Amino acid sequence: MDKRDETHRHELTRVERALDRIFNRWLKGANAHGIRAFLVEFLVFGLKQAWACLFGALMLIAIVAARLWWPDDAALARNDMLVIVAICIQALMLVTRLETGRELWVIVLFHITGTVMELFKTGVGSWLYDPDGVLRIGGVPLFTGFMYAAVGSYMVRVYRLMDLRFDRYPPLWLTAVAALAAYANFFTHHYVWDARWVILAFVVAIFWRTWMHFRVYRRTLKMPILVAFGLVAMFIWFAENIATWAGAWAYPDQLDGWTPVSIMKLVSWFLLMLISVVLVTFVYRPRPLGVANELAAR
C-alpha cells in the first residue's frame, strides 16, 4: 500500500474502511484491463456515490413516504414528522461516525445559508409549503434546512470517499468572491438586474482549466470540474422533481397540478454547487494530484 493509499484509508470512517475492504476484494478479482475490469470499477464508483448521497437519499425516501402513507388528518402534521425524521437521520450520521464533528460545522453552514434563503424566497412567493405543522419559521418548515444540509453531507463525504485531487484549482479567495456573488444574486435579482448569467460566465472562466481527479481502485480518473458541477446539479434537479411531485413544496406553476420543474433551475443548482464547494473548502483544502498531506484544513 503506497503513502496515498495509507492517507486515504486513514481519512475514512470505520464503516467506510469496512466497505472499502469489501470493494477492494471485488476489484482485486477483476483483471486490470478489459470490459470486466471497467464494469466492476464503474459499479464500485456508483456504490460509493450512492453511499455519499445517503443523507439526501434517506430524506427523499421520507418525503415520498410521507406523501404516500402519512394521513392528512394525523395528530402529528406531515411537515413536523419530516423535521423529526431529519433530526434522527442527522443524529444517526454522527453517532455511527458516518460524518465527523468537523464536517458537521460545514453541514450546519449549509443548513443556515439554506434556511435564510428559504425564508426570503417563500416571502417573495418563489415557492411555498403547506401551512400545516408548528416546527417552522414563518412559512418555512424546519425540515427544509436539512435538504440543504444533505447537499453538504454529500460534498464532504464524496471528497473523502473518492480521494479527490485537483489540477489548476483557482485561488480560494477568488472562488469565495464568486460564491458570495452567486448567493447574493439569489436575493437581489428580485429587485435589481438578474446577474446570474454574468456570474455563471465568471465561474466558467475561473474553473475552465480545473480538472478533478478521483480514484476508485487501480485507475486515477479525471473530469473537468465544471462537468462535475453540472452532473450534480442535474441529479439535484431530478430529486427536486420527485420532491415537488411528493408535495414537499410547490412552485407557482405547480399549484393547479404538478408539472416538471423548469429546466432553467439547473442554472440555480449549478451556482449552488459553487457555493457548496466553497463551503467544503473551509474543512477540506483542494489538494493537487500527488500530494499526500492531511485532508483536514489547518
mmCIF file of C-alpha atoms in Angstrom:
data_model
loop_
_atom_site.group_PDB
_atom_site.id
_atom_site.type_symbol
_atom_site.label_atom_id
_atom_site.label_comp_id
_atom_site.label_asym_id
_atom_site.label_seq_id
_atom_site.Cartn_x
_atom_site.Cartn_y
_atom_site.Cartn_z
ATOM 1 C CA MET A 1 0.000 0.000 0.000
ATOM 2 C CA ASP A 2 1.535 3.341 -1.050
ATOM 3 C CA LYS A 3 1.520 6.537 1.023
ATOM 4 C CA ARG A 4 -1.532 7.893 -0.754
ATOM 5 C CA ASP A 5 -3.455 4.671 -0.021
ATOM 6 C CA GLU A 6 -2.481 4.860 3.651
ATOM 7 C CA THR A 7 -3.552 8.510 3.883
ATOM 8 C CA HIS A 8 -6.831 7.807 2.141
ATOM 9 C CA ARG A 9 -7.718 4.875 4.404
ATOM 10 C CA HIS A 10 -6.863 6.950 7.486
ATOM 11 C CA GLU A 11 -9.354 9.596 6.323
ATOM 12 C CA LEU A 12 -12.235 7.111 6.065
ATOM 13 C CA THR A 13 -14.599 6.341 8.923
ATOM 14 C CA ARG A 14 -14.661 2.844 10.455
ATOM 15 C CA VAL A 15 -17.744 1.852 8.428
ATOM 16 C CA GLU A 16 -16.221 3.252 5.254
ATOM 17 C CA ARG A 17 -12.985 1.330 5.813
ATOM 18 C CA ALA A 18 -15.013 -1.879 6.125
ATOM 19 C CA LEU A 19 -16.841 -1.098 2.878
ATOM 20 C CA ASP A 20 -13.547 -0.197 1.234
ATOM 21 C CA ARG A 21 -12.126 -3.622 2.119
ATOM 22 C CA ILE A 22 -15.181 -5.310 0.564
ATOM 23 C CA PHE A 23 -14.898 -3.217 -2.601
ATOM 24 C CA ASN A 24 -11.187 -3.907 -2.892
ATOM 25 C CA ARG A 25 -11.790 -7.671 -2.691
ATOM 26 C CA TRP A 26 -14.161 -7.364 -5.646
ATOM 27 C CA LEU A 27 -11.696 -5.250 -7.572
ATOM 28 C CA LYS A 28 -8.700 -7.490 -6.900
ATOM 29 C CA GLY A 29 -10.606 -10.356 -8.512
ATOM 30 C CA ALA A 30 -11.004 -8.410 -11.742
ATOM 31 C CA ASN A 31 -8.322 -8.109 -14.396
ATOM 32 C CA ALA A 32 -6.506 -4.818 -14.639
ATOM 33 C CA HIS A 33 -7.788 -4.316 -18.177
ATOM 34 C CA GLY A 34 -10.802 -5.248 -20.227
ATOM 35 C CA ILE A 35 -14.536 -4.761 -20.064
ATOM 36 C CA ARG A 36 -14.961 -6.724 -16.810
ATOM 37 C CA ALA A 37 -12.413 -4.534 -15.011
ATOM 38 C CA PHE A 38 -14.170 -1.414 -16.286
ATOM 39 C CA LEU A 39 -17.633 -2.660 -15.268
ATOM 40 C CA VAL A 40 -16.512 -3.652 -11.769
ATOM 41 C CA GLU A 41 -14.836 -0.292 -11.165
ATOM 42 C CA PHE A 42 -17.862 1.512 -12.593
ATOM 43 C CA LEU A 43 -20.117 -0.442 -10.216
ATOM 44 C CA VAL A 44 -17.932 0.449 -7.226
ATOM 45 C CA PHE A 45 -17.871 4.087 -8.344
ATOM 46 C CA GLY A 46 -21.679 4.099 -8.394
ATOM 47 C CA LEU A 47 -21.885 2.438 -4.970
ATOM 48 C CA LYS A 48 -19.503 4.999 -3.463
ATOM 49 C CA GLN A 49 -21.548 7.822 -4.976
ATOM 50 C CA ALA A 50 -24.733 6.284 -3.553
ATOM 51 C CA TRP A 51 -23.085 5.940 -0.143
ATOM 52 C CA ALA A 52 -22.066 9.615 -0.247
ATOM 53 C CA CYS A 53 -25.714 10.501 -1.034
ATOM 54 C CA LEU A 54 -27.032 8.591 1.995
ATOM 55 C CA PHE A 55 -28.374 11.634 3.857
ATOM 56 C CA GLY A 56 -30.128 13.030 0.791
ATOM 57 C CA ALA A 57 -31.478 9.630 -0.249
ATOM 58 C CA LEU A 58 -32.976 8.996 3.200
ATOM 59 C CA MET A 59 -34.560 12.465 3.205
ATOM 60 C CA LEU A 60 -36.053 11.897 -0.254
ATOM 61 C CA ILE A 61 -37.412 8.491 0.792
ATOM 62 C CA ALA A 62 -39.010 10.114 3.859
ATOM 63 C CA ILE A 63 -40.623 12.841 1.717
ATOM 64 C CA VAL A 64 -42.087 10.334 -0.743
ATOM 65 C CA ALA A 65 -43.236 8.004 2.060
ATOM 66 C CA ALA A 66 -44.946 10.930 3.787
ATOM 67 C CA ARG A 67 -46.817 11.728 0.584
ATOM 68 C CA LEU A 68 -47.928 8.137 0.038
ATOM 69 C CA TRP A 69 -48.702 6.911 3.549
ATOM 70 C CA TRP A 70 -48.887 9.716 6.129
ATOM 71 C CA PRO A 71 -52.550 10.589 6.851
ATOM 72 C CA ASP A 72 -53.609 14.164 6.146
ATOM 73 C CA ASP A 73 -55.538 14.267 9.425
ATOM 74 C CA ALA A 74 -52.837 12.748 11.611
ATOM 75 C CA ALA A 75 -52.256 14.372 15.024
ATOM 76 C CA LEU A 76 -48.628 14.972 14.046
ATOM 77 C CA ALA A 77 -48.509 17.145 10.930
ATOM 78 C CA ARG A 78 -46.649 15.771 7.918
ATOM 79 C CA ASN A 79 -44.117 18.627 7.928
ATOM 80 C CA ASP A 80 -43.414 18.174 11.652
ATOM 81 C CA MET A 81 -42.901 14.459 11.111
ATOM 82 C CA LEU A 82 -40.327 15.244 8.416
ATOM 83 C CA VAL A 83 -38.478 17.553 10.819
ATOM 84 C CA ILE A 84 -38.257 14.740 13.389
ATOM 85 C CA VAL A 85 -37.090 12.263 10.743
ATOM 86 C CA ALA A 86 -34.432 14.708 9.512
ATOM 87 C CA ILE A 87 -33.098 15.234 13.052
ATOM 88 C CA CYS A 88 -32.955 11.458 13.567
ATOM 89 C CA ILE A 89 -31.056 10.978 10.289
ATOM 90 C CA GLN A 90 -28.531 13.661 11.242
ATOM 91 C CA ALA A 91 -28.074 12.174 14.715
ATOM 92 C CA LEU A 92 -27.612 8.703 13.215
ATOM 93 C CA MET A 93 -24.934 10.002 10.839
ATOM 94 C CA LEU A 94 -22.984 11.416 13.788
ATOM 95 C CA VAL A 95 -23.464 8.530 16.229
ATOM 96 C CA THR A 96 -22.340 5.983 13.631
ATOM 97 C CA ARG A 97 -19.400 8.237 12.650
ATOM 98 C CA LEU A 98 -20.554 8.484 9.056
ATOM 99 C CA GLU A 99 -19.894 12.194 9.484
ATOM 100 C CA THR A 100 -17.290 13.722 11.745
ATOM 101 C CA GLY A 101 -17.764 16.584 14.157
ATOM 102 C CA ARG A 102 -15.522 18.736 11.980
ATOM 103 C CA GLU A 103 -17.685 18.026 8.935
ATOM 104 C CA LEU A 104 -20.795 18.884 10.953
ATOM 105 C CA TRP A 105 -19.727 22.525 11.040
ATOM 106 C CA VAL A 106 -19.847 22.697 7.242
ATOM 107 C CA ILE A 107 -23.218 20.941 7.212
ATOM 108 C CA VAL A 108 -24.531 23.456 9.774
ATOM 109 C CA LEU A 109 -23.361 26.271 7.485
ATOM 110 C CA PHE A 110 -25.332 24.670 4.634
ATOM 111 C CA HIS A 111 -28.335 24.457 6.951
ATOM 112 C CA ILE A 112 -28.131 28.139 7.936
ATOM 113 C CA THR A 113 -27.498 29.540 4.453
ATOM 114 C CA GLY A 114 -30.280 27.360 3.038
ATOM 115 C CA THR A 115 -32.808 28.343 5.698
ATOM 116 C CA VAL A 116 -32.074 32.053 5.239
ATOM 117 C CA MET A 117 -32.637 31.715 1.511
ATOM 118 C CA GLU A 118 -35.831 29.703 2.103
ATOM 119 C CA LEU A 119 -37.239 32.430 4.366
ATOM 120 C CA PHE A 120 -36.588 35.056 1.731
ATOM 121 C CA LYS A 121 -37.762 33.030 -1.263
ATOM 122 C CA THR A 122 -41.037 31.962 0.336
ATOM 123 C CA GLY A 123 -41.581 35.560 1.417
ATOM 124 C CA VAL A 124 -41.412 36.796 -2.179
ATOM 125 C CA GLY A 125 -43.505 33.890 -3.488
ATOM 126 C CA SER A 126 -40.840 31.948 -5.397
ATOM 127 C CA TRP A 127 -42.249 28.726 -3.906
ATOM 128 C CA LEU A 128 -44.419 27.742 -0.963
ATOM 129 C CA TYR A 129 -45.017 24.965 1.555
ATOM 130 C CA ASP A 130 -48.132 23.505 3.116
ATOM 131 C CA PRO A 131 -49.110 25.614 6.148
ATOM 132 C CA ASP A 132 -49.514 22.636 8.497
ATOM 133 C CA GLY A 133 -47.258 21.988 11.464
ATOM 134 C CA VAL A 134 -45.695 24.030 14.242
ATOM 135 C CA LEU A 135 -41.995 23.225 13.668
ATOM 136 C CA ARG A 136 -41.459 26.109 11.266
ATOM 137 C CA ILE A 137 -40.138 29.639 10.969
ATOM 138 C CA GLY A 138 -42.733 31.761 9.225
ATOM 139 C CA GLY A 139 -43.757 29.891 6.098
ATOM 140 C CA VAL A 140 -40.715 27.596 6.135
ATOM 141 C CA PRO A 141 -40.893 24.138 7.785
ATOM 142 C CA LEU A 142 -37.676 23.348 9.608
ATOM 143 C CA PHE A 143 -37.033 20.199 7.571
ATOM 144 C CA THR A 144 -36.106 22.370 4.579
ATOM 145 C CA GLY A 145 -32.740 23.311 6.089
ATOM 146 C CA PHE A 146 -31.886 19.620 6.234
ATOM 147 C CA MET A 147 -32.364 19.347 2.466
ATOM 148 C CA TYR A 148 -29.522 21.831 2.010
ATOM 149 C CA ALA A 149 -27.579 20.010 4.729
ATOM 150 C CA ALA A 150 -27.996 16.840 2.633
ATOM 151 C CA VAL A 151 -26.108 18.558 -0.192
ATOM 152 C CA GLY A 152 -23.370 19.495 2.278
ATOM 153 C CA SER A 153 -23.258 15.928 3.578
ATOM 154 C CA TYR A 154 -22.757 14.610 0.050
ATOM 155 C CA MET A 155 -19.998 17.098 -0.695
ATOM 156 C CA VAL A 156 -17.890 16.415 2.387
ATOM 157 C CA ARG A 157 -18.328 12.638 2.165
ATOM 158 C CA VAL A 158 -17.595 12.291 -1.557
ATOM 159 C CA TYR A 159 -14.387 14.255 -1.012
ATOM 160 C CA ARG A 160 -13.192 11.515 1.347
ATOM 161 C CA LEU A 161 -14.628 8.504 -0.460
ATOM 162 C CA MET A 162 -13.248 9.381 -3.879
ATOM 163 C CA ASP A 163 -9.925 10.791 -2.624
ATOM 164 C CA LEU A 164 -10.405 13.919 -4.712
ATOM 165 C CA ARG A 165 -7.407 15.830 -6.098
ATOM 166 C CA PHE A 166 -7.332 18.861 -8.408
ATOM 167 C CA ASP A 167 -5.230 20.371 -11.160
ATOM 168 C CA ARG A 168 -5.064 24.175 -11.526
ATOM 169 C CA TYR A 169 -7.608 24.930 -8.809
ATOM 170 C CA PRO A 170 -8.346 28.683 -8.652
ATOM 171 C CA PRO A 171 -7.254 30.770 -5.659
ATOM 172 C CA LEU A 172 -9.663 30.232 -2.770
ATOM 173 C CA TRP A 173 -10.320 33.954 -2.369
ATOM 174 C CA LEU A 174 -11.460 34.131 -5.997
ATOM 175 C CA THR A 175 -13.847 31.203 -5.585
ATOM 176 C CA ALA A 176 -15.195 32.824 -2.387
ATOM 177 C CA VAL A 177 -15.940 36.036 -4.310
ATOM 178 C CA ALA A 178 -17.826 34.061 -6.961
ATOM 179 C CA ALA A 179 -19.781 32.131 -4.296
ATOM 180 C CA LEU A 180 -20.743 35.323 -2.433
ATOM 181 C CA ALA A 181 -21.883 36.910 -5.687
ATOM 182 C CA ALA A 182 -23.986 33.841 -6.548
ATOM 183 C CA TYR A 183 -25.573 33.743 -3.091
ATOM 184 C CA ALA A 184 -26.299 37.472 -3.091
ATOM 185 C CA ASN A 185 -27.905 37.229 -6.522
ATOM 186 C CA PHE A 186 -30.461 34.716 -5.212
ATOM 187 C CA PHE A 187 -31.805 37.667 -3.193
ATOM 188 C CA THR A 188 -31.026 40.788 -5.230
ATOM 189 C CA HIS A 189 -32.394 39.606 -8.586
ATOM 190 C CA HIS A 190 -35.898 40.231 -7.238
ATOM 191 C CA TYR A 191 -35.137 43.948 -7.003
ATOM 192 C CA VAL A 192 -32.376 44.724 -9.491
ATOM 193 C CA TRP A 193 -30.958 43.204 -12.653
ATOM 194 C CA ASP A 194 -30.515 39.415 -12.552
ATOM 195 C CA ALA A 195 -26.753 38.807 -12.845
ATOM 196 C CA ARG A 196 -26.856 35.001 -12.846
ATOM 197 C CA TRP A 197 -25.560 34.706 -16.410
ATOM 198 C CA VAL A 198 -22.675 37.065 -15.705
ATOM 199 C CA ILE A 199 -21.838 35.115 -12.538
ATOM 200 C CA LEU A 200 -22.133 31.838 -14.442
ATOM 201 C CA ALA A 201 -19.696 33.151 -17.075
ATOM 202 C CA PHE A 202 -17.310 34.215 -14.292
ATOM 203 C CA VAL A 203 -17.493 30.768 -12.682
ATOM 204 C CA VAL A 204 -16.794 29.092 -16.024
ATOM 205 C CA ALA A 205 -13.846 31.429 -16.600
ATOM 206 C CA ILE A 206 -12.133 30.752 -13.255
ATOM 207 C CA PHE A 207 -12.740 26.978 -13.309
ATOM 208 C CA TRP A 208 -12.218 26.423 -17.041
ATOM 209 C CA ARG A 209 -8.766 24.868 -16.619
ATOM 210 C CA THR A 210 -9.547 22.950 -13.406
ATOM 211 C CA TRP A 211 -9.659 19.144 -13.526
ATOM 212 C CA MET A 212 -10.881 16.896 -10.763
ATOM 213 C CA HIS A 213 -9.044 13.587 -10.221
ATOM 214 C CA PHE A 214 -10.713 10.680 -8.444
ATOM 215 C CA ARG A 215 -9.710 7.086 -7.888
ATOM 216 C CA VAL A 216 -11.903 4.025 -7.495
ATOM 217 C CA TYR A 217 -9.114 1.430 -7.235
ATOM 218 C CA ARG A 218 -6.404 0.918 -9.839
ATOM 219 C CA ARG A 219 -7.030 3.902 -12.060
ATOM 220 C CA THR A 220 -6.960 7.597 -11.284
ATOM 221 C CA LEU A 221 -9.654 9.102 -13.480
ATOM 222 C CA LYS A 222 -10.351 12.748 -14.152
ATOM 223 C CA MET A 223 -13.008 15.088 -15.470
ATOM 224 C CA PRO A 224 -13.364 18.860 -15.811
ATOM 225 C CA ILE A 225 -14.721 20.196 -12.540
ATOM 226 C CA LEU A 226 -17.362 22.167 -14.457
ATOM 227 C CA VAL A 227 -18.722 18.852 -15.761
ATOM 228 C CA ALA A 228 -18.867 17.560 -12.185
ATOM 229 C CA PHE A 229 -20.806 20.686 -11.150
ATOM 230 C CA GLY A 230 -23.236 20.114 -13.998
ATOM 231 C CA LEU A 231 -23.762 16.421 -13.238
ATOM 232 C CA VAL A 232 -24.504 17.042 -9.561
ATOM 233 C CA ALA A 233 -26.840 19.918 -10.490
ATOM 234 C CA MET A 234 -28.690 17.528 -12.795
ATOM 235 C CA PHE A 235 -29.140 14.949 -10.017
ATOM 236 C CA ILE A 236 -30.430 17.656 -7.644
ATOM 237 C CA TRP A 237 -32.892 18.758 -10.339
ATOM 238 C CA PHE A 238 -34.167 15.183 -10.668
ATOM 239 C CA ALA A 239 -34.527 14.951 -6.867
ATOM 240 C CA GLU A 240 -36.361 18.288 -6.870
ATOM 241 C CA ASN A 241 -38.868 16.937 -9.377
ATOM 242 C CA ILE A 242 -39.512 13.933 -7.126
ATOM 243 C CA ALA A 243 -39.838 16.141 -4.023
ATOM 244 C CA THR A 244 -42.287 18.575 -5.649
ATOM 245 C CA TRP A 245 -44.316 15.657 -7.007
ATOM 246 C CA ALA A 246 -44.447 14.354 -3.424
ATOM 247 C CA GLY A 247 -45.771 17.725 -2.260
ATOM 248 C CA ALA A 248 -42.763 18.813 -0.176
ATOM 249 C CA TRP A 249 -43.138 22.259 -1.744
ATOM 250 C CA ALA A 250 -44.617 23.770 -4.892
ATOM 251 C CA TYR A 251 -43.663 26.410 -7.427
ATOM 252 C CA PRO A 252 -46.366 28.850 -8.586
ATOM 253 C CA ASP A 253 -46.885 26.963 -11.865
ATOM 254 C CA GLN A 254 -47.492 23.733 -9.901
ATOM 255 C CA LEU A 255 -50.381 24.996 -7.770
ATOM 256 C CA ASP A 256 -53.047 23.759 -10.191
ATOM 257 C CA GLY A 257 -51.346 20.396 -10.654
ATOM 258 C CA TRP A 258 -47.821 19.046 -10.717
ATOM 259 C CA THR A 259 -45.650 19.848 -13.711
ATOM 260 C CA PRO A 260 -41.913 19.178 -14.117
ATOM 261 C CA VAL A 261 -39.605 21.778 -12.613
ATOM 262 C CA SER A 262 -38.273 24.198 -15.220
ATOM 263 C CA ILE A 263 -35.022 23.090 -16.786
ATOM 264 C CA MET A 264 -33.748 26.625 -16.136
ATOM 265 C CA LYS A 265 -33.450 25.678 -12.468
ATOM 266 C CA LEU A 266 -30.295 23.830 -13.499
ATOM 267 C CA VAL A 267 -28.514 27.203 -13.567
ATOM 268 C CA SER A 268 -29.556 27.862 -9.970
ATOM 269 C CA TRP A 269 -28.390 24.423 -8.868
ATOM 270 C CA PHE A 270 -25.123 24.855 -10.775
ATOM 271 C CA LEU A 271 -24.450 28.052 -8.828
ATOM 272 C CA LEU A 272 -25.467 26.277 -5.632
ATOM 273 C CA MET A 273 -22.748 23.733 -6.389
ATOM 274 C CA LEU A 274 -20.219 26.568 -6.439
ATOM 275 C CA ILE A 275 -21.424 27.749 -3.027
ATOM 276 C CA SER A 276 -21.273 24.155 -1.787
ATOM 277 C CA VAL A 277 -17.712 23.625 -2.997
ATOM 278 C CA VAL A 278 -16.513 26.857 -1.400
ATOM 279 C CA LEU A 279 -18.090 25.923 1.944
ATOM 280 C CA VAL A 280 -16.429 22.496 1.810
ATOM 281 C CA THR A 281 -13.002 24.110 1.275
ATOM 282 C CA PHE A 282 -13.363 25.511 4.809
ATOM 283 C CA VAL A 283 -12.723 21.941 6.014
ATOM 284 C CA TYR A 284 -11.051 20.187 3.072
ATOM 285 C CA ARG A 285 -8.420 22.144 1.206
ATOM 286 C CA PRO A 286 -8.288 21.300 -2.534
ATOM 287 C CA ARG A 287 -5.258 19.022 -2.880
ATOM 288 C CA PRO A 288 -3.158 18.789 -6.025
ATOM 289 C CA LEU A 289 -2.562 15.386 -7.584
ATOM 290 C CA GLY A 290 0.318 13.532 -5.935
ATOM 291 C CA VAL A 291 0.150 15.329 -2.597
ATOM 292 C CA ALA A 292 -0.496 13.056 0.371
ATOM 293 C CA ASN A 293 -0.917 15.659 3.100
ATOM 294 C CA GLU A 294 -3.581 15.676 5.807
ATOM 295 C CA LEU A 295 -7.066 16.079 4.402
ATOM 296 C CA ALA A 296 -8.408 18.406 7.067
ATOM 297 C CA ALA A 297 -7.621 22.086 6.654
ATOM 298 C CA ARG A 298 -5.287 23.523 9.247
#
